[in-house]
PDB file of C-alpha atoms in Angstrom:
ATOM      1  CA  UNK A   1      -2.055 -13.672   8.476  1.00  0.00           C
ATOM      2  CA  UNK A   2      -2.510 -10.250   6.904  1.00  0.00           C
ATOM      3  CA  UNK A   3      -4.017  -7.458   8.977  1.00  0.00           C
ATOM      4  CA  UNK A   4      -5.144  -4.343   7.141  1.00  0.00           C
ATOM      5  CA  UNK A   5      -6.808  -0.975   7.544  1.00  0.00           C
ATOM      6  CA  UNK A   6      -8.483   0.793   4.651  1.00  0.00           C
ATOM      7  CA  UNK A   7     -10.662   3.864   4.169  1.00  0.00           C
ATOM      8  CA  UNK A   8     -11.346   4.142   0.443  1.00  0.00           C
ATOM      9  CA  UNK A   9     -10.444   0.576  -0.513  1.00  0.00           C
ATOM     10  CA  UNK A  10      -6.848   0.820  -1.739  1.00  0.00           C
ATOM     11  CA  UNK A  11      -5.284  -1.012   1.195  1.00  0.00           C
ATOM     12  CA  UNK A  12      -8.120  -3.549   1.312  1.00  0.00           C
ATOM     13  CA  UNK A  13      -7.451  -4.426  -2.322  1.00  0.00           C
ATOM     14  CA  UNK A  14      -3.688  -4.665  -1.761  1.00  0.00           C
ATOM     15  CA  UNK A  15      -4.191  -6.893   1.285  1.00  0.00           C
ATOM     16  CA  UNK A  16      -6.544  -9.259  -0.536  1.00  0.00           C
ATOM     17  CA  UNK A  17      -4.380  -9.482  -3.660  1.00  0.00           C
ATOM     18  CA  UNK A  18      -1.303 -10.083  -1.525  1.00  0.00           C
ATOM     19  CA  UNK A  19      -3.177 -12.779   0.373  1.00  0.00           C
ATOM     20  CA  UNK A  20      -3.961 -14.564  -2.890  1.00  0.00           C
ATOM     21  CA  UNK A  21      -0.258 -14.646  -3.782  1.00  0.00           C
ATOM     22  CA  UNK A  22       0.893 -15.740  -0.331  1.00  0.00           C
ATOM     23  CA  UNK A  23      -1.953 -18.104   0.513  1.00  0.00           C
ATOM     24  CA  UNK A  24      -2.717 -16.111   3.658  1.00  0.00           C
ATOM     25  CA  UNK A  25      -5.917 -15.097   5.399  1.00  0.00           C
ATOM     26  CA  UNK A  26      -6.845 -11.429   5.779  1.00  0.00           C
ATOM     27  CA  UNK A  27      -8.451  -9.556   8.629  1.00  0.00           C
ATOM     28  CA  UNK A  28      -9.677  -5.982   8.894  1.00  0.00           C
ATOM     29  CA  UNK A  29      -8.288  -4.429  12.081  1.00  0.00           C
ATOM     30  CA  UNK A  30     -11.534  -2.489  12.558  1.00  0.00           C
ATOM     31  CA  UNK A  31     -13.104  -5.830  13.488  1.00  0.00           C
ATOM     32  CA  UNK A  32     -10.204  -6.636  15.810  1.00  0.00           C
ATOM     33  CA  UNK A  33     -10.535  -3.244  17.524  1.00  0.00           C
ATOM     34  CA  UNK A  34     -14.309  -3.500  17.944  1.00  0.00           C
ATOM     35  CA  UNK A  35     -13.927  -3.380  21.737  1.00  0.00           C
ATOM     36  CA  UNK A  36     -11.586  -0.453  22.494  1.00  0.00           C
ATOM     37  CA  UNK A  37     -11.249  -1.540  26.130  1.00  0.00           C
ATOM     38  CA  UNK A  38      -9.495  -4.783  25.150  1.00  0.00           C
ATOM     39  CA  UNK A  39      -5.953  -4.826  23.746  1.00  0.00           C
ATOM     40  CA  UNK A  40      -5.730  -6.798  20.488  1.00  0.00           C
ATOM     41  CA  UNK A  41      -3.679  -9.994  20.759  1.00  0.00           C
ATOM     42  CA  UNK A  42      -2.000 -11.990  17.996  1.00  0.00           C
ATOM     43  CA  UNK A  43      -0.765 -15.443  18.983  1.00  0.00           C
ATOM     44  CA  UNK A  44       1.790 -16.384  16.323  1.00  0.00           C
ATOM     45  CA  UNK A  45       2.291 -19.960  15.250  1.00  0.00           C
ATOM     46  CA  UNK A  46       5.870 -21.164  14.824  1.00  0.00           C
ATOM     47  CA  UNK A  47       5.923 -20.839  11.009  1.00  0.00           C
ATOM     48  CA  UNK A  48       3.336 -18.089  10.682  1.00  0.00           C
ATOM     49  CA  UNK A  49       3.936 -14.956   8.631  1.00  0.00           C
ATOM     50  CA  UNK A  50       2.527 -11.646   9.876  1.00  0.00           C
ATOM     51  CA  UNK A  51       1.887  -8.740   7.487  1.00  0.00           C
ATOM     52  CA  UNK A  52       0.364  -5.316   8.135  1.00  0.00           C
ATOM     53  CA  UNK A  53      -1.115  -3.390   5.191  1.00  0.00           C
ATOM     54  CA  UNK A  54      -2.180   0.220   5.661  1.00  0.00           C
ATOM     55  CA  UNK A  55      -2.391   3.662   4.033  1.00  0.00           C
ATOM     56  CA  UNK A  56       0.323   6.261   4.438  1.00  0.00           C
ATOM     57  CA  UNK A  57      -1.107   9.509   5.815  1.00  0.00           C
ATOM     58  CA  UNK A  58       1.206  12.509   5.713  1.00  0.00           C
ATOM     59  CA  UNK A  59       4.340  10.322   5.572  1.00  0.00           C
ATOM     60  CA  UNK A  60       3.390   8.125   8.487  1.00  0.00           C
ATOM     61  CA  UNK A  61       1.149   5.111   9.101  1.00  0.00           C
ATOM     62  CA  UNK A  62      -2.578   5.844   9.129  1.00  0.00           C
ATOM     63  CA  UNK A  63      -3.552   6.846  12.664  1.00  0.00           C
ATOM     64  CA  UNK A  64      -5.915   3.905  13.133  1.00  0.00           C
ATOM     65  CA  UNK A  65      -3.169   1.407  12.231  1.00  0.00           C
ATOM     66  CA  UNK A  66      -0.703   3.312  14.401  1.00  0.00           C
ATOM     67  CA  UNK A  67      -3.009   2.951  17.399  1.00  0.00           C
ATOM     68  CA  UNK A  68      -3.517  -0.722  16.609  1.00  0.00           C
ATOM     69  CA  UNK A  69       0.230  -1.371  16.516  1.00  0.00           C
ATOM     70  CA  UNK A  70       0.695   0.626  19.709  1.00  0.00           C
ATOM     71  CA  UNK A  71      -1.874  -1.481  21.599  1.00  0.00           C
ATOM     72  CA  UNK A  72      -1.151  -4.816  19.946  1.00  0.00           C
ATOM     73  CA  UNK A  73       0.239  -7.719  21.951  1.00  0.00           C
ATOM     74  CA  UNK A  74       2.147 -10.246  19.832  1.00  0.00           C
ATOM     75  CA  UNK A  75       2.621 -13.564  21.584  1.00  0.00           C
ATOM     76  CA  UNK A  76       4.659 -16.529  20.401  1.00  0.00           C
ATOM     77  CA  UNK A  77       7.177 -14.410  18.488  1.00  0.00           C
ATOM     78  CA  UNK A  78      10.389 -16.348  17.835  1.00  0.00           C
ATOM     79  CA  UNK A  79      11.800 -14.504  14.846  1.00  0.00           C
ATOM     80  CA  UNK A  80       8.956 -15.174  12.397  1.00  0.00           C
ATOM     81  CA  UNK A  81       8.630 -12.933   9.355  1.00  0.00           C
ATOM     82  CA  UNK A  82       6.848  -9.700  10.284  1.00  0.00           C
ATOM     83  CA  UNK A  83       6.383  -7.257   7.409  1.00  0.00           C
ATOM     84  CA  UNK A  84       4.620  -4.004   6.580  1.00  0.00           C
ATOM     85  CA  UNK A  85       3.201  -2.903   3.242  1.00  0.00           C
ATOM     86  CA  UNK A  86       2.669   0.847   2.969  1.00  0.00           C
ATOM     87  CA  UNK A  87       0.024   1.969   0.482  1.00  0.00           C
ATOM     88  CA  UNK A  88       0.875   5.482  -0.683  1.00  0.00           C
ATOM     89  CA  UNK A  89      -0.208   8.001  -3.283  1.00  0.00           C
ATOM     90  CA  UNK A  90       3.340   9.108  -4.009  1.00  0.00           C
ATOM     91  CA  UNK A  91       5.907   8.307  -1.297  1.00  0.00           C
ATOM     92  CA  UNK A  92       6.166   7.063   2.276  1.00  0.00           C
ATOM     93  CA  UNK A  93       8.825   9.137   3.994  1.00  0.00           C
ATOM     94  CA  UNK A  94      10.185   7.204   6.958  1.00  0.00           C
ATOM     95  CA  UNK A  95       6.978   5.370   7.749  1.00  0.00           C
ATOM     96  CA  UNK A  96       9.135   2.250   8.003  1.00  0.00           C
ATOM     97  CA  UNK A  97      10.989   3.685  10.996  1.00  0.00           C
ATOM     98  CA  UNK A  98       7.758   4.448  12.861  1.00  0.00           C
ATOM     99  CA  UNK A  99       6.400   0.932  12.340  1.00  0.00           C
ATOM    100  CA  UNK A 100       9.738  -0.599  13.300  1.00  0.00           C
ATOM    101  CA  UNK A 101       9.822   1.352  16.573  1.00  0.00           C
ATOM    102  CA  UNK A 102       6.246   0.422  17.457  1.00  0.00           C
ATOM    103  CA  UNK A 103       6.981  -3.272  16.982  1.00  0.00           C
ATOM    104  CA  UNK A 104      10.371  -3.166  18.680  1.00  0.00           C
ATOM    105  CA  UNK A 105       8.737  -1.978  21.901  1.00  0.00           C
ATOM    106  CA  UNK A 106       7.743  -5.578  22.474  1.00  0.00           C
ATOM    107  CA  UNK A 107      10.840  -7.136  20.971  1.00  0.00           C
ATOM    108  CA  UNK A 108       9.423  -7.815  17.499  1.00  0.00           C
ATOM    109  CA  UNK A 109      11.729  -7.056  14.581  1.00  0.00           C
ATOM    110  CA  UNK A 110      10.282  -5.663  11.356  1.00  0.00           C
ATOM    111  CA  UNK A 111      11.620  -8.048   8.697  1.00  0.00           C
ATOM    112  CA  UNK A 112      10.638  -5.948   5.679  1.00  0.00           C
ATOM    113  CA  UNK A 113       8.800  -2.749   4.824  1.00  0.00           C
ATOM    114  CA  UNK A 114       7.628  -2.374   1.226  1.00  0.00           C
ATOM    115  CA  UNK A 115       5.221  -0.086  -0.581  1.00  0.00           C
ATOM    116  CA  UNK A 116       2.577  -0.055  -3.295  1.00  0.00           C
ATOM    117  CA  UNK A 117       1.570   3.150  -5.086  1.00  0.00           C
ATOM    118  CA  UNK A 118      -2.183   3.677  -5.468  1.00  0.00           C
ATOM    119  CA  UNK A 119      -4.437   6.615  -6.439  1.00  0.00           C
ATOM    120  CA  UNK A 120      -4.434   9.655  -4.169  1.00  0.00           C
ATOM    121  CA  UNK A 121      -7.445  10.395  -1.978  1.00  0.00           C
ATOM    122  CA  UNK A 122      -6.377  13.170   0.416  1.00  0.00           C
ATOM    123  CA  UNK A 123      -8.282  16.359  -0.421  1.00  0.00           C
ATOM    124  CA  UNK A 124      -8.661  18.258   2.866  1.00  0.00           C
ATOM    125  CA  UNK A 125      -5.989  20.902   2.242  1.00  0.00           C
ATOM    126  CA  UNK A 126      -5.567  23.562  -0.448  1.00  0.00           C
ATOM    127  CA  UNK A 127      -3.672  22.191  -3.431  1.00  0.00           C
ATOM    128  CA  UNK A 128      -4.531  18.564  -2.636  1.00  0.00           C
ATOM    129  CA  UNK A 129      -6.941  16.686  -4.901  1.00  0.00           C
ATOM    130  CA  UNK A 130      -7.481  13.220  -6.326  1.00  0.00           C
ATOM    131  CA  UNK A 131      -5.436  12.136  -9.337  1.00  0.00           C
ATOM    132  CA  UNK A 132      -6.796  12.778 -12.808  1.00  0.00           C
ATOM    133  CA  UNK A 133      -8.447   9.750 -14.405  1.00  0.00           C
ATOM    134  CA  UNK A 134      -5.478   8.895 -16.627  1.00  0.00           C
ATOM    135  CA  UNK A 135      -3.067   8.787 -13.680  1.00  0.00           C
ATOM    136  CA  UNK A 136      -5.605   6.913 -11.578  1.00  0.00           C
ATOM    137  CA  UNK A 137      -5.883   4.194 -14.253  1.00  0.00           C
ATOM    138  CA  UNK A 138      -2.114   4.003 -14.620  1.00  0.00           C
ATOM    139  CA  UNK A 139      -1.591   3.555 -10.885  1.00  0.00           C
ATOM    140  CA  UNK A 140      -4.256   0.853 -10.688  1.00  0.00           C
ATOM    141  CA  UNK A 141      -2.710  -0.997 -13.633  1.00  0.00           C
ATOM    142  CA  UNK A 142       0.790  -0.813 -12.127  1.00  0.00           C
ATOM    143  CA  UNK A 143      -0.391  -1.892  -8.685  1.00  0.00           C
ATOM    144  CA  UNK A 144      -0.863  -5.551  -9.636  1.00  0.00           C
ATOM    145  CA  UNK A 145       2.790  -5.825 -10.655  1.00  0.00           C
ATOM    146  CA  UNK A 146       3.906  -4.070  -7.482  1.00  0.00           C
ATOM    147  CA  UNK A 147       1.870  -6.405  -5.277  1.00  0.00           C
ATOM    148  CA  UNK A 148       3.361  -9.395  -7.094  1.00  0.00           C
ATOM    149  CA  UNK A 149       6.864  -8.056  -6.424  1.00  0.00           C
ATOM    150  CA  UNK A 150       6.030  -7.587  -2.752  1.00  0.00           C
ATOM    151  CA  UNK A 151       4.756 -11.165  -2.581  1.00  0.00           C
ATOM    152  CA  UNK A 152       7.844 -12.537  -4.334  1.00  0.00           C
ATOM    153  CA  UNK A 153      10.063 -10.682  -1.898  1.00  0.00           C
ATOM    154  CA  UNK A 154       8.213 -12.003   1.144  1.00  0.00           C
ATOM    155  CA  UNK A 155       8.406 -15.512  -0.301  1.00  0.00           C
ATOM    156  CA  UNK A 156      12.184 -15.170  -0.560  1.00  0.00           C
ATOM    157  CA  UNK A 157      12.459 -14.996  -4.346  1.00  0.00           C
ATOM    158  CA  UNK A 158      16.000 -13.789  -5.015  1.00  0.00           C
ATOM    159  CA  UNK A 159      14.935 -12.186  -8.313  1.00  0.00           C
ATOM    160  CA  UNK A 160      12.209 -10.059  -6.738  1.00  0.00           C
ATOM    161  CA  UNK A 161      12.635  -6.315  -7.042  1.00  0.00           C
ATOM    162  CA  UNK A 162      10.321  -4.848  -4.401  1.00  0.00           C
ATOM    163  CA  UNK A 163      10.291  -1.141  -3.735  1.00  0.00           C
ATOM    164  CA  UNK A 164       9.996   1.079  -0.704  1.00  0.00           C
ATOM    165  CA  UNK A 165       9.247   4.570  -1.989  1.00  0.00           C
ATOM    166  CA  UNK A 166      10.762   6.852   0.636  1.00  0.00           C
ATOM    167  CA  UNK A 167      10.695   9.897  -1.658  1.00  0.00           C
ATOM    168  CA  UNK A 168      12.709  13.083  -1.346  1.00  0.00           C
ATOM    169  CA  UNK A 169      13.655  14.392   2.107  1.00  0.00           C
ATOM    170  CA  UNK A 170      11.906  11.434   3.781  1.00  0.00           C
ATOM    171  CA  UNK A 171      13.171  12.090   7.298  1.00  0.00           C
ATOM    172  CA  UNK A 172      12.107  15.737   7.186  1.00  0.00           C
ATOM    173  CA  UNK A 173       8.606  14.863   5.990  1.00  0.00           C
ATOM    174  CA  UNK A 174       8.050  12.197   8.625  1.00  0.00           C
ATOM    175  CA  UNK A 175       9.684  13.969  11.554  1.00  0.00           C
ATOM    176  CA  UNK A 176       8.305  17.449  10.859  1.00  0.00           C
ATOM    177  CA  UNK A 177       5.119  17.238   8.777  1.00  0.00           C
ATOM    178  CA  UNK A 178       3.660  14.030  10.213  1.00  0.00           C
ATOM    179  CA  UNK A 179       3.592  15.291  13.830  1.00  0.00           C
ATOM    180  CA  UNK A 180       1.777  18.417  12.633  1.00  0.00           C
ATOM    181  CA  UNK A 181      -0.760  16.261  10.796  1.00  0.00           C
ATOM    182  CA  UNK A 182      -1.319  14.127  13.900  1.00  0.00           C
ATOM    183  CA  UNK A 183      -1.765  17.243  16.024  1.00  0.00           C
ATOM    184  CA  UNK A 184      -4.425  18.470  13.590  1.00  0.00           C
ATOM    185  CA  UNK A 185      -6.450  15.311  14.235  1.00  0.00           C
ATOM    186  CA  UNK A 186      -7.160  16.629  17.730  1.00  0.00           C
ATOM    187  CA  UNK A 187      -8.888  19.679  16.301  1.00  0.00           C
ATOM    188  CA  UNK A 188     -12.583  19.911  15.480  1.00  0.00           C
ATOM    189  CA  UNK A 189     -13.582  18.325  12.180  1.00  0.00           C
ATOM    190  CA  UNK A 190     -15.859  20.060   9.681  1.00  0.00           C
ATOM    191  CA  UNK A 191     -17.641  17.244   7.873  1.00  0.00           C
ATOM    192  CA  UNK A 192     -21.182  18.047   6.807  1.00  0.00           C
ATOM    193  CA  UNK A 193     -23.957  16.597   4.668  1.00  0.00           C
ATOM    194  CA  UNK A 194     -25.499  18.585   1.828  1.00  0.00           C
ATOM    195  CA  UNK A 195     -29.036  18.529   0.444  1.00  0.00           C
ATOM    196  CA  UNK A 196     -27.933  15.735  -1.902  1.00  0.00           C
ATOM    197  CA  UNK A 197     -27.981  13.295   1.036  1.00  0.00           C
ATOM    198  CA  UNK A 198     -30.312  10.340   0.391  1.00  0.00           C
ATOM    199  CA  UNK A 199     -30.238   9.056   3.995  1.00  0.00           C
ATOM    200  CA  UNK A 200     -28.728   5.696   3.026  1.00  0.00           C
ATOM    201  CA  UNK A 201     -26.717   5.461   6.260  1.00  0.00           C
ATOM    202  CA  UNK A 202     -23.572   4.130   4.586  1.00  0.00           C
ATOM    203  CA  UNK A 203     -21.346   6.722   6.262  1.00  0.00           C
ATOM    204  CA  UNK A 204     -22.564   5.656   9.705  1.00  0.00           C
ATOM    205  CA  UNK A 205     -21.918   1.988   8.960  1.00  0.00           C
ATOM    206  CA  UNK A 206     -18.378   2.393   7.618  1.00  0.00           C
ATOM    207  CA  UNK A 207     -16.919   4.887  10.113  1.00  0.00           C
ATOM    208  CA  UNK A 208     -14.223   2.864  11.935  1.00  0.00           C
ATOM    209  CA  UNK A 209     -14.549   4.889  15.142  1.00  0.00           C
ATOM    210  CA  UNK A 210     -18.367   5.089  15.091  1.00  0.00           C
ATOM    211  CA  UNK A 211     -18.275   8.883  15.140  1.00  0.00           C
ATOM    212  CA  UNK A 212     -21.256   9.268  12.799  1.00  0.00           C
ATOM    213  CA  UNK A 213     -24.894   8.947  13.791  1.00  0.00           C
ATOM    214  CA  UNK A 214     -28.002   9.478  11.690  1.00  0.00           C
ATOM    215  CA  UNK A 215     -30.343  12.162  13.002  1.00  0.00           C
ATOM    216  CA  UNK A 216     -34.134  12.193  12.995  1.00  0.00           C
ATOM    217  CA  UNK A 217     -34.003  14.030   9.680  1.00  0.00           C
ATOM    218  CA  UNK A 218     -32.046  11.177   8.098  1.00  0.00           C
ATOM    219  CA  UNK A 219     -28.867  13.251   7.869  1.00  0.00           C
ATOM    220  CA  UNK A 220     -25.519  12.166   9.321  1.00  0.00           C
ATOM    221  CA  UNK A 221     -24.050  13.926  12.345  1.00  0.00           C
ATOM    222  CA  UNK A 222     -20.334  13.814  13.120  1.00  0.00           C
ATOM    223  CA  UNK A 223     -18.831  14.025  16.572  1.00  0.00           C
ATOM    224  CA  UNK A 224     -16.676  17.120  16.582  1.00  0.00           C
ATOM    225  CA  UNK A 225     -13.512  15.380  17.729  1.00  0.00           C
ATOM    226  CA  UNK A 226     -11.826  12.007  17.293  1.00  0.00           C
ATOM    227  CA  UNK A 227     -11.785  11.634  13.499  1.00  0.00           C
ATOM    228  CA  UNK A 228      -8.635   9.983  12.079  1.00  0.00           C
ATOM    229  CA  UNK A 229      -9.322  11.272   8.550  1.00  0.00           C
ATOM    230  CA  UNK A 230      -9.593   7.922   6.791  1.00  0.00           C
ATOM    231  CA  UNK A 231     -12.063   9.791   4.503  1.00  0.00           C
ATOM    232  CA  UNK A 232     -14.219   6.707   3.941  1.00  0.00           C
ATOM    233  CA  UNK A 233     -17.421   8.692   4.502  1.00  0.00           C
ATOM    234  CA  UNK A 234     -16.358  11.498   2.177  1.00  0.00           C
ATOM    235  CA  UNK A 235     -15.257   9.407  -0.793  1.00  0.00           C
ATOM    236  CA  UNK A 236     -17.679   6.493  -0.559  1.00  0.00           C
ATOM    237  CA  UNK A 237     -20.903   8.488  -0.248  1.00  0.00           C
ATOM    238  CA  UNK A 238     -22.991   7.286  -3.235  1.00  0.00           C
ATOM    239  CA  UNK A 239     -24.696  10.678  -3.582  1.00  0.00           C
ATOM    240  CA  UNK A 240     -21.520  12.732  -3.179  1.00  0.00           C
ATOM    241  CA  UNK A 241     -23.354  14.508  -0.382  1.00  0.00           C
ATOM    242  CA  UNK A 242     -20.501  14.885   2.117  1.00  0.00           C
ATOM    243  CA  UNK A 243     -18.156  17.851   2.247  1.00  0.00           C
ATOM    244  CA  UNK A 244     -15.434  19.015   4.608  1.00  0.00           C
ATOM    245  CA  UNK A 245     -16.371  22.633   5.180  1.00  0.00           C
ATOM    246  CA  UNK A 246     -16.144  24.221   1.746  1.00  0.00           C
ATOM    247  CA  UNK A 247     -12.631  23.088   0.846  1.00  0.00           C
ATOM    248  CA  UNK A 248     -13.776  19.872  -0.858  1.00  0.00           C
ATOM    249  CA  UNK A 249     -16.727  21.309  -2.800  1.00  0.00           C
ATOM    250  CA  UNK A 250     -15.021  21.468  -6.190  1.00  0.00           C
ATOM    251  CA  UNK A 251     -12.672  18.540  -5.674  1.00  0.00           C
ATOM    252  CA  UNK A 252     -12.889  14.997  -6.969  1.00  0.00           C
ATOM    253  CA  UNK A 253     -13.799  11.817  -5.147  1.00  0.00           C
ATOM    254  CA  UNK A 254     -12.120   8.424  -5.243  1.00  0.00           C
ATOM    255  CA  UNK A 255     -12.849   4.928  -4.051  1.00  0.00           C
ATOM    256  CA  UNK A 256     -11.243   1.758  -5.305  1.00  0.00           C
ATOM    257  CA  UNK A 257     -13.333   0.188  -8.100  1.00  0.00           C
ATOM    258  CA  UNK A 258     -13.698  -3.054  -6.134  1.00  0.00           C
ATOM    259  CA  UNK A 259     -15.248  -1.433  -3.071  1.00  0.00           C
ATOM    260  CA  UNK A 260     -18.888  -0.431  -2.674  1.00  0.00           C
TER     261      UNK A 260
END
């Protein structure tokens, strides 16, 4: 089974393509976490493979996946293959170490941690923007080969050449920058809708934490705290009517071509 989390569609695409290679089923963890009062449980079969696919946010696992792994109860584990596939814009830092520690808390060993490079989508800080269209196309074209290599590795193909892109100074990025990023998630968010809003309600429907409601005027309202910055609402708005303060006004938007 493949469990995934995705905001703008990159990780969803990777999970589904990987599933086609491995012959596995896929499940969105947002559905699994629908009731926050109940800990998610995975009951592993004897020969079952377990794979987690998720975005890398600031050189660590996306906060929603991190919470899922922290609450998850894995039953029936007897050494089955348990792997992680990190979906990154450039590099992953030591995301592998974080995932390994979360799983090891309940005696589950991370068998493999691999990565797939996909187009960037983080635009909430100065100097951060989406990739230009040429680089975006190149990353999407290369991703199929990378997913195939990941699949071959998990299937035990000795000729597979999978990659984990740690990048430069990986420990520093994960141990210093990632905690600062996570701390920032506790601060107030500044999402807002502009006059371009067409009141379609998509943002409300796709928010994984249900932090968006539609007001009487048809405009979305965000709860001030609790956002994990998956950026689904920002990038997937069909009218490009969502901004984060003013910092995103002149920046690009990205969603995977296969996602609506």
